[in-house]
Amino acid sequence: MTTFIPAIALHGGAGTILPSKITPEKEAALHAALRSCLEAGLVLLRDGASALDAVTASVMALEDDSLFNAGRGAVFTSDGTHEMDAAVMNGTTRACGAVAGICGPRHPILAARAVMEQSEHVLLTGEGAAKFCASAGLEMMTPEWFGTDARREALEAELERRRLNLPDDGDPARKHGTVGAVACDMRGHLAAATSTGGMTAKLPGRVGDSPVIGAGTWADDETLAMSATGHGEFFIRWAVGHEIDARMRWAGQDLTRAAGDVVAELGARGGSGGLVAVDRTGTVTLPFNSPGMYRAWCDKSGEIRTAIFSD
Amino acid sequence: MTTFIPAIALHGGAGTILPSKITPEKEAALHAALRSCLEAGLVLLRDGASALDAVTASVMALEDDSLFNAGRGAVFTSDGTHEMDAAVMNGTTRACGAVAGICGPRHPILAARAVMEQSEHVLLTGEGAAKFCASAGLEMMTPEWFGTDARREALEAELERRRLNLPDDGDPARKHGTVGAVACDMRGHLAAATSTGGMTAKLPGRVGDSPVIGAGTWADDETLAMSATGHGEFFIRWAVGHEIDARMRWAGQDLTRAAGDVVAELGARGGSGGLVAVDRTGTVTLPFNSPGMYRAWCDKSGEIRTAIFSD
């Protein structure tokens, strides 16, 4: 059996605060958090675990860190509630699971994984998903557990902006925010996982690209595993995950070119955001067309790196 | 300006009753209904209307006909409720809109279209979608309006089967059922629309491929418009709509080959169902791997045809 070199990458959203607004202390905290969340998956991979378990572990760590818009620290809808979405996909079998519009499980990514492993369905939403999560034995939290003061202030600022009919200040941080991870394990299997609180002050019921298989989440061992973050409606309309797969499969492009071109074309159409992706050669690519994207990765070189803005 | 020959195709689901179970009277009624629903869109197309308006009109007609599992005549969930999904896509702009898990609008396809035209979102679900529909001024119906005796009997038979732990009798009619239409208008623009009540006795909250852009619904003027019906989870995992687009765009395949191959491959993997598709040359293709698929079409030849089983 060929042994593959494990590789893993994650993002904490493309809705990064602008360079002018970030303090050195905040920046250091973000780099440390990104590294820690990457290591949660990387140690498993190096120990021989599956890509699926590695991306699950990294996304669970991101969900627990209130710096990121997923799980604890999820943003508020315009009604002051939380509605979280998540998806996971196994590149070996194309098995996948997703949830949309849930508030309950501490780890929405485990809810997605339960849909994949314990149901015959791919996508469960709303109350039906909540009942399923409860019956699947997932750890549940009260709504108060997810909210943070910073997210509450962001909601109030956005609602005030709308009341006063002020122009959007262009800070994408309020609009975007998703976490995700992709990995290649020692057997050459790929997996992807994505989790999000959505957009601050979003219309209740709005679902973005994260739980849409082929848009914000995709994995196939023959091509790539990817997880996206950004303006979800654009990622759905351009089927971003599957479009990269298609260019690799049918046009013979390599991962870096296919992913880079798709993200650049999306930006030219007004769709801001980015993604992390890996293939079974251990190549990692992290293209984005926004001012920054919280990210961490360890490719076949074995070196761990973290970054926020463009190089 | 080049004038294109209008073409339109629709399906009323692949979960067709088996040839052995259909009476001549029922068969005649189905052919008449399929023809009538096709004509609802075709007359518009021939009058110069947009593909978008034509597919909307045909799907509205299918939704109003209780023979088909969408709108009036939608199947029941295991809780005895209705949860309808729908999507629409404009091939010229890739604008799209979708709803999932709604019960209220007489025409779920108009709810999807309102999401596309009156919101900045692509996918709205559940209660949030219901509120949006009400504010969009859509015609609303009580839950009782959607149910029919035949659907209620199907639910009771399926719940009884589960209680007695009897084997599935293999009749796909209870599991599948979706309606959809695709069209090419005189300006060479394509559009697709899909609407469904889902699966009889489905888990509440389950969402299939219909509202998943790139899976059960897809349109791009450069390639094809398509609407699928079948075992939705498979259509999502194989991103059926966008996979056909990719083979046409990146591998140079024509519509008939690309769509036929994808449906055949899906069948080989256990994913039963089919789809209708059209391109801007006025070619229509209607591949399926199930015993039958309710369908009607008018391609560039100008002749209206209807069919239920294989030729």
PDB file of N, CA and C in Angstrom, chain A residues 79 89 93-96 100-101 119-129 131-132 199 202-208 212-214 218 231 233 236-239 242-243 245-247 249-251 253, chain B residues 79 89 93-96 100-101 119-129 131-132 199 202-208 212-214 218 231 233 236-239 242-243 245-247 249-251 253:
ATOM      1  N   ASP A  79     -33.380  38.478  14.120  1.00  0.00           N
ATOM      2  CA  ASP A  79     -34.303  38.245  15.235  1.00  0.00           C
ATOM      3  C   ASP A  79     -33.581  38.030  16.560  1.00  0.00           C
ATOM      4  N   MET A  89     -18.028  15.932   4.292  1.00  0.00           N
ATOM      5  CA  MET A  89     -18.052  15.033   3.127  1.00  0.00           C
ATOM      6  C   MET A  89     -16.812  14.154   3.139  1.00  0.00           C
ATOM      7  N   THR A  93     -16.063   7.940  -0.526  1.00  0.00           N
ATOM      8  CA  THR A  93     -17.370   7.382  -0.879  1.00  0.00           C
ATOM      9  C   THR A  93     -18.344   8.447  -1.367  1.00  0.00           C
ATOM     10  N   ARG A  94     -17.950   9.690  -1.242  1.00  0.00           N
ATOM     11  CA  ARG A  94     -18.856  10.813  -1.469  1.00  0.00           C
ATOM     12  C   ARG A  94     -20.037  10.783  -0.513  1.00  0.00           C
ATOM     13  N   ALA A  95     -19.924  10.040   0.564  1.00  0.00           N
ATOM     14  CA  ALA A  95     -20.932  10.157   1.612  1.00  0.00           C
ATOM     15  C   ALA A  95     -20.858  11.571   2.161  1.00  0.00           C
ATOM     16  N   CYS A  96     -22.001  12.154   2.488  1.00  0.00           N
ATOM     17  CA  CYS A  96     -21.987  13.500   3.037  1.00  0.00           C
ATOM     18  C   CYS A  96     -23.199  13.711   3.924  1.00  0.00           C
ATOM     19  N   ALA A 100     -28.889  22.577   8.469  1.00  0.00           N
ATOM     20  CA  ALA A 100     -29.067  24.016   8.251  1.00  0.00           C
ATOM     21  C   ALA A 100     -30.088  24.540   9.244  1.00  0.00           C
ATOM     22  N   GLY A 101     -29.796  25.736   9.767  1.00  0.00           N
ATOM     23  CA  GLY A 101     -30.762  26.408  10.633  1.00  0.00           C
ATOM     24  C   GLY A 101     -30.953  25.741  11.979  1.00  0.00           C
ATOM     25  N   SER A 119     -28.218   8.507   9.348  1.00  0.00           N
ATOM     26  CA  SER A 119     -29.488   8.656   8.619  1.00  0.00           C
ATOM     27  C   SER A 119     -29.248   8.253   7.170  1.00  0.00           C
ATOM     28  N   GLU A 120     -30.317   8.125   6.435  1.00  0.00           N
ATOM     29  CA  GLU A 120     -30.166   7.846   5.004  1.00  0.00           C
ATOM     30  C   GLU A 120     -30.254   9.147   4.200  1.00  0.00           C
ATOM     31  N   HIS A 121     -30.185  10.289   4.913  1.00  0.00           N
ATOM     32  CA  HIS A 121     -30.345  11.572   4.245  1.00  0.00           C
ATOM     33  C   HIS A 121     -29.026  12.323   4.133  1.00  0.00           C
ATOM     34  N   VAL A 122     -29.044  13.391   3.373  1.00  0.00           N
ATOM     35  CA  VAL A 122     -27.873  14.247   3.237  1.00  0.00           C
ATOM     36  C   VAL A 122     -28.093  15.561   3.978  1.00  0.00           C
ATOM     37  N   LEU A 123     -29.270  16.142   3.851  1.00  0.00           N
ATOM     38  CA  LEU A 123     -29.503  17.482   4.399  1.00  0.00           C
ATOM     39  C   LEU A 123     -30.751  17.503   5.272  1.00  0.00           C
ATOM     40  N   LEU A 124     -30.582  17.884   6.525  1.00  0.00           N
ATOM     41  CA  LEU A 124     -31.712  18.076   7.435  1.00  0.00           C
ATOM     42  C   LEU A 124     -31.719  19.524   7.904  1.00  0.00           C
ATOM     43  N   THR A 125     -32.937  20.083   8.024  1.00  0.00           N
ATOM     44  CA  THR A 125     -33.039  21.493   8.390  1.00  0.00           C
ATOM     45  C   THR A 125     -33.968  21.693   9.588  1.00  0.00           C
ATOM     46  N   GLY A 126     -33.762  22.834  10.236  1.00  0.00           N
ATOM     47  CA  GLY A 126     -34.686  23.360  11.228  1.00  0.00           C
ATOM     48  C   GLY A 126     -35.079  22.394  12.335  1.00  0.00           C
ATOM     49  N   GLU A 127     -36.359  22.430  12.690  1.00  0.00           N
ATOM     50  CA  GLU A 127     -36.838  21.631  13.820  1.00  0.00           C
ATOM     51  C   GLU A 127     -36.629  20.139  13.623  1.00  0.00           C
ATOM     52  N   GLY A 128     -36.799  19.686  12.397  1.00  0.00           N
ATOM     53  CA  GLY A 128     -36.583  18.274  12.116  1.00  0.00           C
ATOM     54  C   GLY A 128     -35.143  17.882  12.396  1.00  0.00           C
ATOM     55  N   ALA A 129     -34.223  18.780  12.023  1.00  0.00           N
ATOM     56  CA  ALA A 129     -32.811  18.528  12.288  1.00  0.00           C
ATOM     57  C   ALA A 129     -32.555  18.537  13.791  1.00  0.00           C
ATOM     58  N   LYS A 131     -34.610  17.743  16.225  1.00  0.00           N
ATOM     59  CA  LYS A 131     -35.077  16.481  16.818  1.00  0.00           C
ATOM     60  C   LYS A 131     -34.104  15.348  16.521  1.00  0.00           C
ATOM     61  N   PHE A 132     -33.617  15.339  15.289  1.00  0.00           N
ATOM     62  CA  PHE A 132     -32.653  14.295  14.920  1.00  0.00           C
ATOM     63  C   PHE A 132     -31.401  14.386  15.787  1.00  0.00           C
ATOM     64  N   MET A 199     -24.528  35.006   8.460  1.00  0.00           N
ATOM     65  CA  MET A 199     -24.243  36.435   8.378  1.00  0.00           C
ATOM     66  C   MET A 199     -24.918  37.177   9.535  1.00  0.00           C
ATOM     67  N   LYS A 202     -28.719  38.352   9.512  1.00  0.00           N
ATOM     68  CA  LYS A 202     -29.322  37.719   8.333  1.00  0.00           C
ATOM     69  C   LYS A 202     -30.812  37.488   8.564  1.00  0.00           C
ATOM     70  N   LEU A 203     -31.526  37.393   7.471  1.00  0.00           N
ATOM     71  CA  LEU A 203     -32.932  37.019   7.498  1.00  0.00           C
ATOM     72  C   LEU A 203     -33.019  35.604   8.078  1.00  0.00           C
ATOM     73  N   PRO A 204     -33.861  35.379   9.094  1.00  0.00           N
ATOM     74  CA  PRO A 204     -33.994  33.998   9.590  1.00  0.00           C
ATOM     75  C   PRO A 204     -34.410  33.074   8.443  1.00  0.00           C
ATOM     76  N   GLY A 205     -33.833  31.899   8.417  1.00  0.00           N
ATOM     77  CA  GLY A 205     -34.145  30.950   7.358  1.00  0.00           C
ATOM     78  C   GLY A 205     -33.164  30.980   6.199  1.00  0.00           C
ATOM     79  N   ARG A 206     -32.346  32.047   6.143  1.00  0.00           N
ATOM     80  CA  ARG A 206     -31.386  32.127   5.030  1.00  0.00           C
ATOM     81  C   ARG A 206     -30.298  31.064   5.199  1.00  0.00           C
ATOM     82  N   VAL A 207     -30.049  30.332   4.134  1.00  0.00           N
ATOM     83  CA  VAL A 207     -28.995  29.324   4.141  1.00  0.00           C
ATOM     84  C   VAL A 207     -27.980  29.691   3.073  1.00  0.00           C
ATOM     85  N   GLY A 208     -26.718  29.711   3.455  1.00  0.00           N
ATOM     86  CA  GLY A 208     -25.656  30.039   2.507  1.00  0.00           C
ATOM     87  C   GLY A 208     -25.070  28.797   1.867  1.00  0.00           C
ATOM     88  N   VAL A 212     -24.366  23.411   1.389  1.00  0.00           N
ATOM     89  CA  VAL A 212     -24.719  23.026   0.020  1.00  0.00           C
ATOM     90  C   VAL A 212     -23.537  22.270  -0.582  1.00  0.00           C
ATOM     91  N   ILE A 213     -23.715  20.949  -0.680  1.00  0.00           N
ATOM     92  CA  ILE A 213     -22.666  20.080  -1.215  1.00  0.00           C
ATOM     93  C   ILE A 213     -22.404  20.484  -2.673  1.00  0.00           C
ATOM     94  N   GLY A 214     -21.132  20.690  -3.001  1.00  0.00           N
ATOM     95  CA  GLY A 214     -20.783  21.137  -4.359  1.00  0.00           C
ATOM     96  C   GLY A 214     -20.559  22.630  -4.427  1.00  0.00           C
ATOM     97  N   TRP A 218     -16.951  20.203  -0.465  1.00  0.00           N
ATOM     98  CA  TRP A 218     -16.841  19.152  -1.474  1.00  0.00           C
ATOM     99  C   TRP A 218     -15.622  18.280  -1.190  1.00  0.00           C
ATOM    100  N   HIS A 231     -19.172  35.176   0.414  1.00  0.00           N
ATOM    101  CA  HIS A 231     -20.539  35.569   0.098  1.00  0.00           C
ATOM    102  C   HIS A 231     -21.242  34.349  -0.507  1.00  0.00           C
ATOM    103  N   GLU A 233     -24.096  33.200  -1.502  1.00  0.00           N
ATOM    104  CA  GLU A 233     -24.963  33.139  -2.674  1.00  0.00           C
ATOM    105  C   GLU A 233     -24.139  33.006  -3.965  1.00  0.00           C
ATOM    106  N   ILE A 236     -22.846  29.447  -4.321  1.00  0.00           N
ATOM    107  CA  ILE A 236     -23.868  28.505  -4.789  1.00  0.00           C
ATOM    108  C   ILE A 236     -24.072  28.656  -6.289  1.00  0.00           C
ATOM    109  N   ARG A 237     -24.232  29.893  -6.756  1.00  0.00           N
ATOM    110  CA  ARG A 237     -24.522  30.122  -8.183  1.00  0.00           C
ATOM    111  C   ARG A 237     -23.394  29.618  -9.076  1.00  0.00           C
ATOM    112  N   TRP A 238     -22.164  29.655  -8.574  1.00  0.00           N
ATOM    113  CA  TRP A 238     -21.061  29.162  -9.394  1.00  0.00           C
ATOM    114  C   TRP A 238     -20.570  27.788  -8.946  1.00  0.00           C
ATOM    115  N   ALA A 239     -21.351  27.110  -8.113  1.00  0.00           N
ATOM    116  CA  ALA A 239     -21.052  25.717  -7.722  1.00  0.00           C
ATOM    117  C   ALA A 239     -19.560  25.528  -7.522  1.00  0.00           C
ATOM    118  N   HIS A 242     -17.695  22.053  -6.800  1.00  0.00           N
ATOM    119  CA  HIS A 242     -17.767  21.096  -7.894  1.00  0.00           C
ATOM    120  C   HIS A 242     -17.139  21.636  -9.170  1.00  0.00           C
ATOM    121  N   GLU A 243     -17.102  22.955  -9.333  1.00  0.00           N
ATOM    122  CA  GLU A 243     -16.463  23.535 -10.511  1.00  0.00           C
ATOM    123  C   GLU A 243     -14.950  23.260 -10.496  1.00  0.00           C
ATOM    124  N   ASP A 245     -13.533  20.701  -8.960  1.00  0.00           N
ATOM    125  CA  ASP A 245     -13.486  19.264  -9.259  1.00  0.00           C
ATOM    126  C   ASP A 245     -13.565  19.040 -10.769  1.00  0.00           C
ATOM    127  N   ALA A 246     -14.495  19.713 -11.425  1.00  0.00           N
ATOM    128  CA  ALA A 246     -14.714  19.514 -12.857  1.00  0.00           C
ATOM    129  C   ALA A 246     -13.489  19.929 -13.682  1.00  0.00           C
ATOM    130  N   ARG A 247     -12.867  21.041 -13.305  1.00  0.00           N
ATOM    131  CA  ARG A 247     -11.694  21.490 -14.074  1.00  0.00           C
ATOM    132  C   ARG A 247     -10.517  20.537 -13.899  1.00  0.00           C
ATOM    133  N   ARG A 249     -10.907  17.215 -13.201  1.00  0.00           N
ATOM    134  CA  ARG A 249     -11.312  15.931 -13.766  1.00  0.00           C
ATOM    135  C   ARG A 249     -11.420  15.974 -15.286  1.00  0.00           C
ATOM    136  N   TRP A 250     -12.024  17.022 -15.817  1.00  0.00           N
ATOM    137  CA  TRP A 250     -12.359  17.055 -17.237  1.00  0.00           C
ATOM    138  C   TRP A 250     -11.429  17.938 -18.063  1.00  0.00           C
ATOM    139  N   ALA A 251     -10.743  18.908 -17.422  1.00  0.00           N
ATOM    140  CA  ALA A 251      -9.833  19.774 -18.176  1.00  0.00           C
ATOM    141  C   ALA A 251      -8.377  19.521 -17.809  1.00  0.00           C
ATOM    142  N   GLN A 253      -6.666  20.222 -15.242  1.00  0.00           N
ATOM    143  CA  GLN A 253      -5.943  21.257 -14.501  1.00  0.00           C
ATOM    144  C   GLN A 253      -5.480  20.717 -13.149  1.00  0.00           C
TER     145      GLN A 253
ATOM    146  N   ASP B  79     -44.843  12.924  10.084  1.00  0.00           N
ATOM    147  CA  ASP B  79     -45.667  13.611  11.085  1.00  0.00           C
ATOM    148  C   ASP B  79     -47.040  13.995  10.535  1.00  0.00           C
ATOM    149  N   MET B  89     -34.007  28.707 -11.695  1.00  0.00           N
ATOM    150  CA  MET B  89     -32.709  29.269 -12.075  1.00  0.00           C
ATOM    151  C   MET B  89     -32.785  29.853 -13.468  1.00  0.00           C
ATOM    152  N   THR B  93     -28.152  34.670 -16.274  1.00  0.00           N
ATOM    153  CA  THR B  93     -27.430  35.368 -15.211  1.00  0.00           C
ATOM    154  C   THR B  93     -26.980  34.437 -14.092  1.00  0.00           C
ATOM    155  N   ARG B  94     -27.444  33.211 -14.145  1.00  0.00           N
ATOM    156  CA  ARG B  94     -27.270  32.278 -13.031  1.00  0.00           C
ATOM    157  C   ARG B  94     -27.936  32.789 -11.759  1.00  0.00           C
ATOM    158  N   ALA B  95     -28.834  33.741 -11.899  1.00  0.00           N
ATOM    159  CA  ALA B  95     -29.651  34.099 -10.736  1.00  0.00           C
ATOM    160  C   ALA B  95     -30.480  32.880 -10.379  1.00  0.00           C
ATOM    161  N   CYS B  96     -30.683  32.649  -9.094  1.00  0.00           N
ATOM    162  CA  CYS B  96     -31.488  31.518  -8.687  1.00  0.00           C
ATOM    163  C   CYS B  96     -32.127  31.775  -7.338  1.00  0.00           C
ATOM    164  N   ALA B 100     -37.112  25.665   0.993  1.00  0.00           N
ATOM    165  CA  ALA B 100     -37.156  24.284   1.492  1.00  0.00           C
ATOM    166  C   ALA B 100     -37.996  24.239   2.752  1.00  0.00           C
ATOM    167  N   GLY B 101     -38.811  23.181   2.847  1.00  0.00           N
ATOM    168  CA  GLY B 101     -39.576  22.959   4.070  1.00  0.00           C
ATOM    169  C   GLY B 101     -40.693  23.959   4.299  1.00  0.00           C
ATOM    170  N   SER B 119     -35.205  39.065  -2.991  1.00  0.00           N
ATOM    171  CA  SER B 119     -34.280  39.018  -1.857  1.00  0.00           C
ATOM    172  C   SER B 119     -32.869  38.978  -2.411  1.00  0.00           C
ATOM    173  N   GLU B 120     -31.906  39.145  -1.515  1.00  0.00           N
ATOM    174  CA  GLU B 120     -30.508  39.015  -1.946  1.00  0.00           C
ATOM    175  C   GLU B 120     -29.996  37.608  -1.658  1.00  0.00           C
ATOM    176  N   HIS B 121     -30.924  36.698  -1.350  1.00  0.00           N
ATOM    177  CA  HIS B 121     -30.515  35.352  -0.984  1.00  0.00           C
ATOM    178  C   HIS B 121     -30.831  34.342  -2.080  1.00  0.00           C
ATOM    179  N   VAL B 122     -30.321  33.135  -1.908  1.00  0.00           N
ATOM    180  CA  VAL B 122     -30.614  32.044  -2.840  1.00  0.00           C
ATOM    181  C   VAL B 122     -31.543  31.030  -2.196  1.00  0.00           C
ATOM    182  N   LEU B 123     -31.296  30.702  -0.948  1.00  0.00           N
ATOM    183  CA  LEU B 123     -32.048  29.617  -0.306  1.00  0.00           C
ATOM    184  C   LEU B 123     -32.622  30.063   1.033  1.00  0.00           C
ATOM    185  N   LEU B 124     -33.932  29.977   1.159  1.00  0.00           N
ATOM    186  CA  LEU B 124     -34.608  30.251   2.431  1.00  0.00           C
ATOM    187  C   LEU B 124     -35.347  28.992   2.868  1.00  0.00           C
ATOM    188  N   THR B 125     -35.337  28.743   4.180  1.00  0.00           N
ATOM    189  CA  THR B 125     -35.947  27.517   4.687  1.00  0.00           C
ATOM    190  C   THR B 125     -36.938  27.809   5.803  1.00  0.00           C
ATOM    191  N   GLY B 126     -37.824  26.858   5.996  1.00  0.00           N
ATOM    192  CA  GLY B 126     -38.691  26.797   7.171  1.00  0.00           C
ATOM    193  C   GLY B 126     -39.484  28.053   7.474  1.00  0.00           C
ATOM    194  N   GLU B 127     -39.559  28.372   8.762  1.00  0.00           N
ATOM    195  CA  GLU B 127     -40.377  29.498   9.202  1.00  0.00           C
ATOM    196  C   GLU B 127     -39.930  30.824   8.597  1.00  0.00           C
ATOM    197  N   GLY B 128     -38.622  30.985   8.468  1.00  0.00           N
ATOM    198  CA  GLY B 128     -38.122  32.223   7.865  1.00  0.00           C
ATOM    199  C   GLY B 128     -38.614  32.352   6.434  1.00  0.00           C
ATOM    200  N   ALA B 129     -38.617  31.239   5.713  1.00  0.00           N
ATOM    201  CA  ALA B 129     -39.114  31.247   4.333  1.00  0.00           C
ATOM    202  C   ALA B 129     -40.608  31.547   4.319  1.00  0.00           C
ATOM    203  N   LYS B 131     -42.352  33.325   6.469  1.00  0.00           N
ATOM    204  CA  LYS B 131     -42.563  34.764   6.703  1.00  0.00           C
ATOM    205  C   LYS B 131     -42.252  35.564   5.446  1.00  0.00           C
ATOM    206  N   PHE B 132     -41.164  35.186   4.780  1.00  0.00           N
ATOM    207  CA  PHE B 132     -40.799  35.881   3.543  1.00  0.00           C
ATOM    208  C   PHE B 132     -41.909  35.741   2.507  1.00  0.00           C
ATOM    209  N   MET B 199     -40.562  12.997  -0.105  1.00  0.00           N
ATOM    210  CA  MET B 199     -40.831  11.562  -0.033  1.00  0.00           C
ATOM    211  C   MET B 199     -41.947  11.282   0.965  1.00  0.00           C
ATOM    212  N   LYS B 202     -41.386  10.953   4.895  1.00  0.00           N
ATOM    213  CA  LYS B 202     -40.003  11.368   5.130  1.00  0.00           C
ATOM    214  C   LYS B 202     -39.868  11.953   6.527  1.00  0.00           C
ATOM    215  N   LEU B 203     -38.649  11.925   7.030  1.00  0.00           N
ATOM    216  CA  LEU B 203     -38.306  12.577   8.280  1.00  0.00           C
ATOM    217  C   LEU B 203     -38.551  14.075   8.105  1.00  0.00           C
ATOM    218  N   PRO B 204     -39.306  14.717   9.011  1.00  0.00           N
ATOM    219  CA  PRO B 204     -39.474  16.167   8.871  1.00  0.00           C
ATOM    220  C   PRO B 204     -38.094  16.852   8.862  1.00  0.00           C
ATOM    221  N   GLY B 205     -37.943  17.842   8.014  1.00  0.00           N
ATOM    222  CA  GLY B 205     -36.670  18.549   7.921  1.00  0.00           C
ATOM    223  C   GLY B 205     -35.764  18.031   6.820  1.00  0.00           C
ATOM    224  N   ARG B 206     -36.091  16.824   6.283  1.00  0.00           N
ATOM    225  CA  ARG B 206     -35.254  16.282   5.212  1.00  0.00           C
ATOM    226  C   ARG B 206     -35.418  17.113   3.945  1.00  0.00           C
ATOM    227  N   VAL B 207     -34.317  17.490   3.346  1.00  0.00           N
ATOM    228  CA  VAL B 207     -34.334  18.231   2.095  1.00  0.00           C
ATOM    229  C   VAL B 207     -33.602  17.413   1.047  1.00  0.00           C
ATOM    230  N   GLY B 208     -34.230  17.215  -0.093  1.00  0.00           N
ATOM    231  CA  GLY B 208     -33.620  16.453  -1.175  1.00  0.00           C
ATOM    232  C   GLY B 208     -32.868  17.352  -2.140  1.00  0.00           C
ATOM    233  N   VAL B 212     -31.447  22.199  -4.220  1.00  0.00           N
ATOM    234  CA  VAL B 212     -29.986  22.296  -4.190  1.00  0.00           C
ATOM    235  C   VAL B 212     -29.503  22.630  -5.602  1.00  0.00           C
ATOM    236  N   ILE B 213     -29.111  23.880  -5.771  1.00  0.00           N
ATOM    237  CA  ILE B 213     -28.638  24.353  -7.068  1.00  0.00           C
ATOM    238  C   ILE B 213     -27.386  23.561  -7.449  1.00  0.00           C
ATOM    239  N   GLY B 214     -27.372  23.024  -8.672  1.00  0.00           N
ATOM    240  CA  GLY B 214     -26.233  22.200  -9.104  1.00  0.00           C
ATOM    241  C   GLY B 214     -26.525  20.712  -8.954  1.00  0.00           C
ATOM    242  N   TRP B 218     -30.573  23.261 -12.395  1.00  0.00           N
ATOM    243  CA  TRP B 218     -29.397  23.986 -12.910  1.00  0.00           C
ATOM    244  C   TRP B 218     -29.753  24.627 -14.249  1.00  0.00           C
ATOM    245  N   HIS B 231     -34.027   9.744  -6.433  1.00  0.00           N
ATOM    246  CA  HIS B 231     -33.510   9.578  -5.082  1.00  0.00           C
ATOM    247  C   HIS B 231     -32.531  10.721  -4.807  1.00  0.00           C
ATOM    248  N   GLU B 233     -30.753  12.152  -2.510  1.00  0.00           N
ATOM    249  CA  GLU B 233     -29.439  12.098  -1.874  1.00  0.00           C
ATOM    250  C   GLU B 233     -28.349  11.741  -2.886  1.00  0.00           C
ATOM    251  N   ILE B 236     -27.545  14.763  -5.067  1.00  0.00           N
ATOM    252  CA  ILE B 236     -26.691  15.741  -4.390  1.00  0.00           C
ATOM    253  C   ILE B 236     -25.248  15.269  -4.391  1.00  0.00           C
ATOM    254  N   ARG B 237     -25.020  14.013  -4.006  1.00  0.00           N
ATOM    255  CA  ARG B 237     -23.644  13.503  -3.887  1.00  0.00           C
ATOM    256  C   ARG B 237     -22.923  13.520  -5.229  1.00  0.00           C
ATOM    257  N   TRP B 238     -23.678  13.361  -6.315  1.00  0.00           N
ATOM    258  CA  TRP B 238     -23.028  13.396  -7.624  1.00  0.00           C
ATOM    259  C   TRP B 238     -23.271  14.716  -8.360  1.00  0.00           C
ATOM    260  N   ALA B 239     -23.752  15.732  -7.669  1.00  0.00           N
ATOM    261  CA  ALA B 239     -23.910  17.083  -8.222  1.00  0.00           C
ATOM    262  C   ALA B 239     -24.378  17.008  -9.675  1.00  0.00           C
ATOM    263  N   HIS B 242     -24.736  20.097 -12.202  1.00  0.00           N
ATOM    264  CA  HIS B 242     -23.470  20.746 -12.538  1.00  0.00           C
ATOM    265  C   HIS B 242     -22.494  19.783 -13.192  1.00  0.00           C
ATOM    266  N   GLU B 243     -22.622  18.489 -12.936  1.00  0.00           N
ATOM    267  CA  GLU B 243     -21.742  17.513 -13.595  1.00  0.00           C
ATOM    268  C   GLU B 243     -22.015  17.468 -15.102  1.00  0.00           C
ATOM    269  N   ASP B 245     -23.249  19.981 -16.867  1.00  0.00           N
ATOM    270  CA  ASP B 245     -22.677  21.261 -17.312  1.00  0.00           C
ATOM    271  C   ASP B 245     -21.161  21.116 -17.533  1.00  0.00           C
ATOM    272  N   ALA B 246     -20.483  20.500 -16.562  1.00  0.00           N
ATOM    273  CA  ALA B 246     -19.023  20.379 -16.624  1.00  0.00           C
ATOM    274  C   ALA B 246     -18.577  19.532 -17.813  1.00  0.00           C
ATOM    275  N   ARG B 247     -19.301  18.450 -18.082  1.00  0.00           N
ATOM    276  CA  ARG B 247     -18.896  17.585 -19.205  1.00  0.00           C
ATOM    277  C   ARG B 247     -19.108  18.297 -20.538  1.00  0.00           C
ATOM    278  N   ARG B 249     -19.015  21.688 -20.880  1.00  0.00           N
ATOM    279  CA  ARG B 249     -18.128  22.850 -20.898  1.00  0.00           C
ATOM    280  C   ARG B 249     -16.660  22.458 -21.016  1.00  0.00           C
ATOM    281  N   TRP B 250     -16.245  21.456 -20.258  1.00  0.00           N
ATOM    282  CA  TRP B 250     -14.823  21.143 -20.148  1.00  0.00           C
ATOM    283  C   TRP B 250     -14.408  19.919 -20.945  1.00  0.00           C
ATOM    284  N   ALA B 251     -15.366  19.020 -21.268  1.00  0.00           N
ATOM    285  CA  ALA B 251     -15.009  17.830 -22.038  1.00  0.00           C
ATOM    286  C   ALA B 251     -15.605  17.866 -23.439  1.00  0.00           C
ATOM    287  N   GLN B 253     -18.573  17.478 -24.512  1.00  0.00           N
ATOM    288  CA  GLN B 253     -19.644  16.532 -24.830  1.00  0.00           C
ATOM    289  C   GLN B 253     -20.924  17.283 -25.197  1.00  0.00           C
TER     290      GLN B 253
END
